[in-house]
């Protein structure tokens, strides 16, 4: 078996060295070839816009497994995140993250005798993480949020399969479907649909804001929580805070062909080069990898050694009893290695069975596959939402658009600004910016139209205004495929 290996940036190489030392000492790597690949900020700075070389890509694709350290991404400007690119190009659609109380890691919960042990399954491909962004007027930026039924199905099915395999009897779905009725509404609807295939597992859904409060008030009520991408990312860091910080949160990005194992945390620039970072998160991520490939015995042995070390007060500076000395990253690894073969005494040791390698190198698909959830439904074009720049008074804009629509099958039904209806009625308290969304719908009794009718309207509008985007309004099986504006 081969595993592609990228140490990453910042504290990445330090925690990777510690993790590999532990894996080697345990014997887990005896029949495994580690293949270093060039990925990270340095490669990005060399002009490789994906942050990895072509050789790195083909190595990861032939191995099917990547163990990686964190990689830095600039905030605001700069290139796209290498981490997100990796998850997306290899379709690692489910991000599994484990948060649990650990011995020797003091938190308000451990001190109160409350045990925390839950998983977050974060959708990893869609949502605002598509980072499909445009400047649509002088003053306005737009980010498109995409949610697909096949994308939801894949992550929900993974969450339920994982719960079933782990003997977990409840799965929660976090969402904001009360506000984003179509995107998060689909996420929730598909959760319910997939749940029906797992009748032995109880389900509940929770608004993500309430989820955050519940997680702080009573985290022990959760076992598996499935969330959309951005919400899952934010809630994960909150969850890490419950169990002692990011140094303890491992993660696996699971795909059908390629899976990536990495810490939840980033490059920790404040700690980089000091040799003080906590390697537990990456160590636990590598244990997830061992379990993923069937090396269950090795996974248990390494996990028990870490638990024994933590229980005996072995610590890095970010946790534990401050009156005890803090070890360097490398010495922490040595202390765990010394405990290989030991079992923790105060928490339940992990019993994982025997090694049975299940991993096979993936077979590269011949072409891109189109995945579908629903059979094709009858659809009808009923109008268009057009976003345009405008500096006229609202009443003049409305009058001019009504004039333009006169000779078309459409009439102007609504003008919205930042998603709030301001015409034909609205509130004088709504501040308007320089980008307007104008909605045209078919007049009653109009003939059936084609998209070309919308294009003709668009062309007429574009003669007078700068049109930045347009979206067809369609009904699918008689149901409106578009939302109402706030106040409409
Ligand atoms: P971060 O996770 O690197 O650090 C947040 C805080 O947690 C810092 O105070 C840091 O010292 C602490 N911390 C993180 N890992 C730790 C460890 N192993 N031991 C002890 N303390 C630890 O988040 P930040 O500073 O927001 O991001 C830094 C860079 O990392 C950014 O460029 C970001 O884009 C990138 N990043 C990469 C990720 C990945 O590779 N998957 C994930 C998250 C961020």
Coordinates of C-alpha atoms and ligand atoms in Angstrom, one line a residue:
X1 CA 0.0 0.0 0.0
X2 CA 1.2 3.5 -0.8
X3 CA 0.3 6.7 1.0
X4 CA 1.0 10.1 -0.5
X5 CA 2.6 12.4 2.1
X6 CA 2.6 16.2 2.2
X7 CA 4.0 17.8 5.3
X8 CA 2.4 21.2 4.8
X9 CA 3.3 24.7 6.0
X10 CA 3.9 26.4 9.3
X11 CA 3.8 23.7 12.1
X12 CA 3.0 21.1 9.4
X13 CA 6.5 19.6 9.1
X14 CA 6.9 19.5 12.9
X15 CA 3.7 17.7 13.7
X16 CA 4.2 15.4 10.6
X17 CA 7.7 14.3 11.8
X18 CA 6.2 13.5 15.3
X19 CA 3.3 11.6 13.7
X20 CA 5.5 9.6 11.4
X21 CA 7.9 8.7 14.2
X22 CA 5.0 7.3 16.1
X23 CA 3.6 5.4 13.2
X24 CA 7.0 3.9 12.3
X25 CA 7.8 2.9 15.9
X26 CA 4.4 1.2 16.1
X27 CA 5.2 -0.9 13.1
X28 CA 2.1 0.4 11.3
X29 CA 4.2 1.5 8.3
X30 CA 6.0 -1.8 7.9
X31 CA 4.2 -2.7 4.7
X32 CA 3.4 0.8 3.6
X33 CA 5.4 3.0 1.2
X34 CA 5.2 6.7 2.0
X35 CA 5.5 8.8 -1.2
X36 CA 6.4 12.4 -0.5
X37 CA 4.5 14.9 -2.8
X38 CA 5.1 18.6 -3.5
X39 CA 2.1 20.5 -2.1
X40 CA 1.8 23.7 -0.2
X41 CA 2.5 27.4 -0.1
X42 CA 6.1 27.0 -1.6
X43 CA 4.7 25.2 -4.6
X44 CA 2.0 27.8 -5.0
X45 CA 4.6 30.6 -4.8
X46 CA 6.4 28.9 -7.6
X47 CA 3.4 29.6 -9.9
X48 CA 1.5 26.3 -9.6
X49 CA -1.9 27.8 -9.1
X50 CA -3.4 24.6 -7.6
X51 CA -0.6 24.6 -4.9
X52 CA 0.7 21.2 -6.1
X53 CA 2.7 19.8 -8.9
X54 CA 1.3 17.6 -11.7
X55 CA 3.5 14.7 -10.3
X56 CA 1.9 15.3 -6.9
X57 CA -1.6 15.0 -8.4
X58 CA -0.8 11.8 -10.2
X59 CA 0.8 10.3 -7.1
X60 CA -2.2 11.1 -4.9
X61 CA -4.5 9.7 -7.6
X62 CA -2.6 6.4 -7.9
X63 CA -2.3 6.0 -4.1
X64 CA -5.9 7.0 -3.2
X65 CA -4.7 8.2 0.2
X66 CA -3.1 11.4 1.2
X67 CA -1.8 12.2 4.7
X68 CA -1.2 16.0 4.8
X69 CA -0.2 18.7 7.1
X70 CA -1.9 22.1 7.2
X71 CA -1.4 24.5 4.3
X72 CA -1.6 28.3 4.5
X73 CA -4.1 30.4 2.5
X74 CA -4.0 34.2 2.4
X75 CA -7.1 36.0 3.7
X76 CA -8.8 38.4 1.3
X77 CA -6.5 38.4 -1.8
X78 CA -4.1 35.7 -3.0
X79 CA -4.7 32.3 -4.4
X80 CA -7.4 29.8 -3.7
X81 CA -7.0 27.4 -0.7
X82 CA -4.9 24.4 -1.6
X83 CA -6.7 22.4 1.1
X84 CA -10.1 23.2 -0.5
X85 CA -8.8 22.6 -4.0
X86 CA -7.5 19.1 -2.9
X87 CA -10.9 18.2 -1.4
X88 CA -12.8 19.4 -4.4
X89 CA -10.7 18.0 -7.3
X90 CA -10.7 14.6 -5.8
X91 CA -14.3 14.7 -4.7
X92 CA -13.5 14.0 -1.0
X93 CA -17.1 14.9 -0.3
X94 CA -17.5 14.1 3.4
X95 CA -15.3 15.6 6.1
X96 CA -15.5 13.5 9.2
X97 CA -14.2 15.2 12.4
X98 CA -14.1 13.7 15.9
X99 CA -14.4 15.7 19.1
X100 CA -14.1 14.0 22.4
X101 CA -13.0 14.5 26.0
X102 CA -9.5 13.1 26.5
X103 CA -7.7 12.2 29.7
X104 CA -5.3 14.8 30.9
X105 CA -6.9 17.5 28.9
X106 CA -8.7 19.8 31.3
X107 CA -11.8 21.6 30.0
X108 CA -14.8 23.1 31.9
X109 CA -16.7 19.9 30.8
X110 CA -14.1 17.4 32.1
X111 CA -13.9 19.3 35.4
X112 CA -17.8 19.1 35.6
X113 CA -17.6 15.3 34.8
X114 CA -19.4 15.8 31.5
X115 CA -18.0 13.5 28.8
X116 CA -18.0 14.9 25.2
X117 CA -17.8 12.5 22.3
X118 CA -19.3 13.3 18.9
X119 CA -18.5 13.5 15.2
X120 CA -19.2 16.3 12.8
X121 CA -19.8 15.2 9.2
X122 CA -19.3 18.3 7.1
X123 CA -20.3 18.5 3.4
X124 CA -17.0 19.3 1.7
X125 CA -17.6 20.3 -1.9
X126 CA -20.5 22.7 -2.3
X127 CA -22.0 25.7 -0.5
X128 CA -20.2 29.0 -0.5
X129 CA -17.0 27.0 -0.6
X130 CA -17.4 26.9 -4.3
X131 CA -16.0 30.5 -3.8
X132 CA -17.9 31.5 -7.0
X133 CA -17.6 35.2 -6.4
X134 CA -18.1 38.3 -8.5
X135 CA -18.1 42.0 -8.2
X136 CA -21.5 42.8 -9.6
X137 CA -21.5 46.6 -9.3
X138 CA -19.3 49.4 -8.0
X139 CA -20.2 48.6 -4.4
X140 CA -21.4 45.1 -4.3
X141 CA -19.7 41.6 -4.2
X142 CA -21.6 38.4 -4.7
X143 CA -20.9 34.8 -3.6
X144 CA -23.0 32.1 -5.1
X145 CA -24.1 29.3 -2.8
X146 CA -24.7 26.0 -4.6
X147 CA -26.4 23.0 -3.0
X148 CA -27.2 19.9 -5.1
X149 CA -29.4 16.9 -4.3
X150 CA -26.7 14.4 -5.2
X151 CA -24.2 16.3 -3.1
X152 CA -26.5 16.3 -0.1
X153 CA -27.3 12.6 -0.6
X154 CA -23.7 11.6 -0.7
X155 CA -22.8 13.4 2.6
X156 CA -26.0 12.2 4.4
X157 CA -25.5 8.6 3.3
X158 CA -21.9 8.8 4.5
X159 CA -23.1 10.1 7.9
X160 CA -25.7 7.3 8.3
X161 CA -23.4 4.6 7.1
X162 CA -20.7 5.9 9.6
X163 CA -23.3 5.9 12.4
X164 CA -24.5 2.4 11.6
X165 CA -20.9 1.1 11.4
X166 CA -20.0 2.8 14.7
X167 CA -23.1 1.6 16.5
X168 CA -24.3 5.2 17.0
X169 CA -28.1 5.4 17.2
X170 CA -28.8 9.1 16.5
X171 CA -27.8 11.5 13.7
X172 CA -28.6 15.3 13.8
X173 CA -28.8 17.5 10.8
X174 CA -27.7 21.2 11.4
X175 CA -29.0 23.7 8.9
X176 CA -30.5 27.2 8.4
X177 CA -33.5 26.0 6.3
X178 CA -35.8 28.6 8.0
X179 CA -33.9 31.4 6.1
X180 CA -32.3 29.6 3.1
X181 CA -35.4 27.7 2.3
X182 CA -34.2 26.4 -1.0
X183 CA -30.5 25.5 -0.4
X184 CA -30.6 24.4 3.2
X185 CA -34.2 23.3 2.6
X186 CA -32.8 20.8 0.1
X187 CA -30.1 19.8 2.5
X188 CA -32.8 19.0 5.1
X189 CA -35.2 17.4 2.7
X190 CA -32.5 15.0 1.5
X191 CA -31.4 14.3 5.1
X192 CA -35.0 13.1 5.8
X193 CA -35.1 11.1 2.6
X194 CA -31.8 9.3 3.2
X195 CA -32.7 8.8 6.9
X196 CA -35.7 6.7 5.8
X197 CA -33.2 4.1 4.5
X198 CA -31.8 3.7 8.1
X199 CA -34.9 3.0 10.3
X200 CA -32.8 1.9 13.3
X201 CA -31.2 5.3 13.6
X202 CA -33.1 8.1 15.2
X203 CA -32.8 11.6 13.6
X204 CA -33.4 15.2 14.6
X205 CA -32.7 18.5 12.9
X206 CA -31.6 21.7 14.6
X207 CA -31.0 25.2 13.4
X208 CA -27.3 25.9 13.4
X209 CA -27.5 28.9 15.7
X210 CA -29.4 26.8 18.3
X211 CA -27.0 24.0 17.7
X212 CA -24.1 26.2 18.7
X213 CA -25.8 27.1 22.0
X214 CA -26.9 23.5 22.6
X215 CA -23.3 22.3 22.0
X216 CA -22.1 24.6 24.7
X217 CA -24.9 23.9 27.2
X218 CA -25.3 20.1 26.7
X219 CA -22.7 18.7 24.2
X220 CA -23.2 15.2 25.5
X221 CA -26.6 15.0 23.6
X222 CA -24.8 14.8 20.2
X223 CA -23.2 11.8 18.6
X224 CA -23.1 12.6 14.8
X225 CA -24.1 16.0 13.3
X226 CA -24.2 16.5 9.6
X227 CA -23.8 20.1 8.4
X228 CA -23.4 22.1 5.2
X229 CA -19.8 23.1 4.3
X230 CA -19.4 26.6 5.8
X231 CA -21.6 25.9 8.9
X232 CA -19.8 22.7 9.4
X233 CA -16.4 24.5 9.3
X234 CA -17.5 27.1 11.9
X235 CA -19.2 24.6 14.2
X236 CA -16.2 22.3 14.1
X237 CA -13.9 25.0 15.6
X238 CA -16.5 25.6 18.3
X239 CA -16.5 21.8 18.9
X240 CA -12.7 21.8 19.1
X241 CA -13.0 24.4 21.8
X242 CA -15.2 22.1 23.9
X243 CA -12.5 19.4 24.0
X244 CA -9.4 21.4 24.7
X245 CA -8.6 23.2 21.5
X246 CA -7.6 22.6 17.9
X247 CA -4.6 20.5 18.9
X248 CA -7.0 17.6 19.5
X249 CA -9.3 17.6 16.5
X250 CA -8.6 15.1 13.8
X251 CA -10.3 14.9 10.4
X252 CA -10.7 12.6 7.4
X253 CA -11.9 13.9 4.0
X254 CA -13.6 10.8 2.5
X255 CA -14.2 10.3 -1.2
X256 CA -15.2 7.3 -3.3
X257 CA -11.7 7.2 -4.9
X258 CA -9.4 9.4 -2.9
X259 CA -9.4 10.2 0.8
X260 CA -7.3 12.9 2.6
X261 CA -6.4 12.8 6.3
X262 CA -5.4 16.0 8.1
X263 CA -5.7 17.9 11.3
X264 CA -8.7 20.3 11.7
X265 CA -6.3 23.1 12.6
X266 CA -4.3 25.3 10.3
X267 CA -0.6 26.2 10.0
X268 CA -0.5 28.0 13.4
X269 CA 1.9 30.7 12.2
X270 CA 2.3 31.9 15.9
X271 CA 3.9 28.5 16.8
X272 CA 5.7 27.6 13.6
X273 CA 9.4 26.8 13.9
X274 CA 9.3 26.7 17.7
X275 CA 8.8 23.0 18.1
X276 CA 6.0 23.4 20.6
X277 CA 2.9 22.5 18.6
X278 CA 0.6 19.7 19.8
X279 CA 0.8 16.8 17.3
X280 CA -2.2 15.0 18.7
X281 CA -4.6 16.2 16.0
X282 CA -2.5 14.9 13.2
X283 CA -1.7 11.7 15.2
X284 CA -5.4 11.0 15.6
X285 CA -6.0 11.8 11.9
X286 CA -3.4 9.2 11.0
X287 CA -5.3 6.7 13.3
X288 CA -8.4 7.5 11.2
X289 CA -6.4 6.6 8.1
X290 CA -5.2 3.3 9.6
X291 CA -8.9 2.4 10.4
X292 CA -9.9 3.6 6.9
X293 CA -7.6 1.0 5.4
X294 CA -8.4 -1.7 7.8
X295 CA -5.3 -1.6 10.1
X296 CA -7.5 -1.8 13.1
X297 CA -5.0 -3.4 15.5
X298 CA -2.4 -0.9 14.8
X299 CA -4.9 1.9 15.2
X300 CA -5.9 0.7 18.6
X301 CA -2.4 0.2 19.8
X302 CA -1.3 3.7 18.8
X303 CA -4.5 5.3 20.2
X304 CA -4.1 3.5 23.5
X305 CA -0.5 4.7 23.8
X306 CA -1.6 8.3 23.2
X307 CA -4.5 7.9 25.8
X308 CA -2.0 6.4 28.3
X309 CA 0.4 9.3 27.8
X310 CA -2.2 11.9 28.1
X311 CA -3.6 10.3 31.2
X312 CA -0.1 10.2 32.8
X313 CA 0.2 14.0 32.3
X314 CA 2.3 14.0 29.2
X315 CA 1.6 17.4 27.6
X316 CA 2.6 20.2 25.2
X317 CA 2.2 23.8 26.2
X318 CA -1.4 24.3 25.0
X319 CA -3.0 21.9 27.5
X320 CA -2.8 20.0 30.7
X321 CA -1.6 20.8 34.2
X322 CA 0.5 24.0 33.9
X323 CA 2.6 23.0 37.0
X324 CA 3.9 20.0 35.0
X325 CA 6.6 20.6 32.4
X326 CA 5.5 21.1 28.8
X327 CA 7.2 18.9 26.2
X328 CA 8.3 19.8 22.8
X329 CA 6.5 18.3 19.8
X330 CA 9.3 15.8 19.2
X331 CA 9.5 14.8 22.9
X332 CA 5.8 14.4 23.1
X333 CA 6.0 11.9 20.3
X334 CA 8.9 10.1 22.1
X335 CA 6.8 9.9 25.3
X336 CA 3.9 8.3 23.3
X337 CA 6.3 5.9 21.6
X338 CA 7.6 4.8 25.1
X339 CA 4.0 3.9 26.0
X340 CA 3.3 1.7 22.9
X341 CA 1.8 -1.5 24.3
X342 CA 0.3 0.3 27.3
X343 CA -3.4 0.8 27.9
X344 CA -5.0 3.7 29.6
X345 CA -6.3 3.0 33.1
X346 CA -8.8 5.7 33.7
X347 CA -10.6 5.7 30.4
X348 CA -11.8 2.7 28.4
X349 CA -9.0 1.3 26.3
X350 CA -9.7 1.0 22.6
X351 CA -10.4 -2.5 21.4
X352 CA -10.4 -2.6 17.6
X353 CA -9.9 -6.2 16.5
X354 CA -7.2 -7.3 14.2
X355 CA -5.5 -5.8 11.1
X356 CA -7.1 -6.7 7.8
X357 CA -6.0 -4.5 5.0
X358 CA -9.1 -3.5 2.9
X359 CA -7.6 -0.7 0.8
X360 CA -7.1 -1.1 -2.9
X361 CA -5.5 1.5 -5.1
X362 CA -8.4 3.4 -6.9
X363 CA -9.2 2.8 -10.5
X364 CA -9.2 6.2 -12.3
X365 CA -12.6 6.9 -13.9
X366 CA -12.4 7.2 -17.7
X367 CA -14.5 10.4 -17.8
X368 CA -16.4 12.8 -15.6
X369 CA -19.6 11.3 -14.4
X370 CA -22.9 13.2 -14.1
X371 CA -24.7 12.2 -10.9
X372 CA -28.4 12.7 -10.5
X373 CA -30.9 12.3 -7.7
X374 CA -34.3 13.1 -9.3
X375 CA -35.7 11.9 -12.6
X376 CA -36.1 14.7 -15.1
X377 CA -39.2 16.8 -14.1
X378 CA -41.3 18.8 -16.5
X379 CA -40.2 22.4 -16.4
X380 CA -41.6 25.7 -17.6
X381 CA -39.9 29.1 -18.0
X382 CA -41.9 31.8 -16.3
X383 CA -39.6 34.8 -16.1
X384 CA -36.3 36.1 -15.1
X385 CA -34.4 37.8 -12.3
X386 CA -32.0 40.4 -13.8
X387 CA -29.4 42.2 -11.7
X388 CA -28.4 45.5 -13.0
X389 CA -26.6 48.7 -12.0
X390 CA -28.7 51.7 -11.6
X391 CA -28.3 55.3 -10.4
X392 CA -31.8 56.5 -11.2
X393 CA -34.5 57.1 -8.6
X394 CA -36.4 53.9 -7.9
X395 CA -39.7 55.2 -9.5
X396 CA -37.8 56.2 -12.7
X397 CA -36.1 52.8 -12.8
X398 CA -39.4 51.0 -12.4
X399 CA -41.1 53.2 -15.1
X400 CA -38.3 52.7 -17.5
X401 CA -38.3 48.9 -17.1
X402 CA -42.0 48.8 -17.4
X403 CA -41.7 50.6 -20.7
X404 CA -39.0 48.2 -22.0
X405 CA -41.2 45.2 -21.1
X406 CA -44.3 46.6 -22.8
X407 CA -43.6 44.8 -26.1
X408 CA -42.6 41.5 -24.5
X409 CA -44.6 38.7 -22.8
X410 CA -43.3 39.8 -19.4
X411 CA -44.2 42.4 -16.9
X412 CA -42.2 43.9 -14.1
X413 CA -43.4 42.3 -10.8
X414 CA -40.7 43.3 -8.3
X415 CA -37.6 45.2 -7.6
X416 CA -35.4 44.1 -4.8
X417 CA -32.2 45.5 -3.3
X418 CA -29.9 43.3 -1.3
X419 CA -32.8 40.7 -1.3
X420 CA -35.4 43.1 0.1
X421 CA -38.4 44.1 -2.0
X422 CA -38.4 47.9 -2.5
X423 CA -41.0 48.1 -5.4
X424 CA -44.0 48.0 -6.0
X425 CA -44.0 48.4 -2.2
X426 CA -41.3 48.5 0.4
X427 CA -40.1 50.3 3.4
X428 CA -38.5 53.8 3.4
X429 CA -36.1 52.4 6.0
X430 CA -34.5 50.1 3.4
X431 CA -31.1 51.5 2.4
X432 CA -30.5 50.7 -1.2
X433 CA -27.1 50.1 -2.8
X434 CA -26.1 50.4 -6.5
X435 CA -27.2 46.9 -7.6
X436 CA -30.8 46.1 -8.2
X437 CA -32.5 42.8 -8.8
X438 CA -35.5 43.2 -11.1
X439 CA -38.0 40.4 -11.5
X440 CA -40.0 39.9 -14.7
X441 CA -42.8 37.3 -14.8
X442 CA -45.0 36.1 -17.6
X443 CA -48.2 38.1 -18.0
X444 CA -51.3 36.1 -17.2
X445 CA -52.7 34.5 -20.3
X446 CA -49.4 34.8 -22.1
X447 CA -48.3 32.2 -24.6
X448 CA -45.7 29.6 -23.4
X449 CA -42.3 31.1 -23.8
X450 CA -38.8 29.9 -24.5
X451 CA -35.5 31.1 -23.0
X452 CA -35.0 33.1 -26.2
X453 CA -37.9 35.4 -25.1
X454 CA -36.0 36.1 -22.0
X455 CA -32.8 36.8 -24.0
X456 CA -34.8 39.3 -26.1
X457 CA -35.9 41.1 -22.9
X458 CA -32.4 41.0 -21.6
X459 CA -31.0 42.5 -24.7
X460 CA -33.5 45.4 -24.6
X461 CA -32.6 46.1 -21.0
X462 CA -28.8 45.8 -21.7
X463 CA -29.2 48.7 -24.2
X464 CA -29.9 51.0 -21.3
X465 CA -28.4 49.3 -18.2
X466 CA -25.4 47.3 -17.2
X467 CA -26.7 43.8 -16.6
X468 CA -24.4 41.8 -14.3
X469 CA -26.3 38.6 -13.9
X470 CA -29.5 37.0 -15.0
X471 CA -31.3 33.9 -13.7
X472 CA -34.2 32.1 -15.4
X473 CA -37.3 31.7 -13.3
X474 CA -38.6 28.2 -13.8
X475 CA -41.3 26.0 -12.4
X476 CA -40.3 22.3 -11.9
X477 CA -43.3 19.9 -11.9
X478 CA -45.5 23.0 -11.2
X479 CA -43.4 24.1 -8.2
X480 CA -41.7 27.5 -8.3
X481 CA -37.9 27.1 -8.5
X482 CA -37.2 30.5 -7.0
X483 CA -37.5 32.3 -3.7
X484 CA -39.6 35.4 -2.8
X485 CA -37.8 38.5 -1.9
X486 CA -37.9 39.6 1.8
X487 CA -41.1 41.5 2.2
X488 CA -42.6 40.2 -1.1
Ligands
LIG1 P1 -4.9 27.8 13.1 O1 -5.7 26.6 13.2 O2 -3.6 27.7 12.4 O3 -4.6 28.5 14.5 C1 -5.6 28.9 15.4 C2 -5.1 28.9 16.8 O4 -5.0 27.5 17.3 C3 -3.8 29.5 17.0 O5 -3.7 30.2 18.2 C4 -2.8 28.3 17.0 O6 -1.6 28.6 17.8 C5 -3.6 27.3 17.7 N1 -3.3 25.9 17.2 C6 -3.5 25.4 16.0 N2 -3.0 24.2 15.9 C7 -2.4 23.9 17.0 C8 -1.6 22.9 17.5 N3 -1.4 21.8 16.8 N4 -1.0 23.0 18.8 C9 -1.3 24.0 19.5 N5 -2.0 25.1 19.2 C10 -2.5 25.1 17.9 O7 -5.8 28.9 12.4 P2 -5.5 30.3 11.7 O8 -4.4 31.0 12.4 O9 -6.8 30.9 11.5 O10 -4.9 29.9 10.2 C11 -3.6 29.9 9.9 C12 -3.4 29.4 8.4 O11 -3.8 28.0 8.3 C13 -4.3 30.1 7.4 O12 -3.5 30.4 6.3 C14 -5.4 29.2 7.1 O13 -5.9 29.4 5.8 C15 -4.7 27.9 7.2 N6 -5.6 26.7 7.5 C16 -5.3 25.6 6.9 C17 -6.1 24.5 7.2 C18 -5.8 23.2 6.5 O14 -4.7 23.0 6.0 N7 -6.7 22.2 6.5 C19 -7.3 24.5 8.1 C20 -7.4 25.8 8.8 C21 -6.6 26.9 8.5

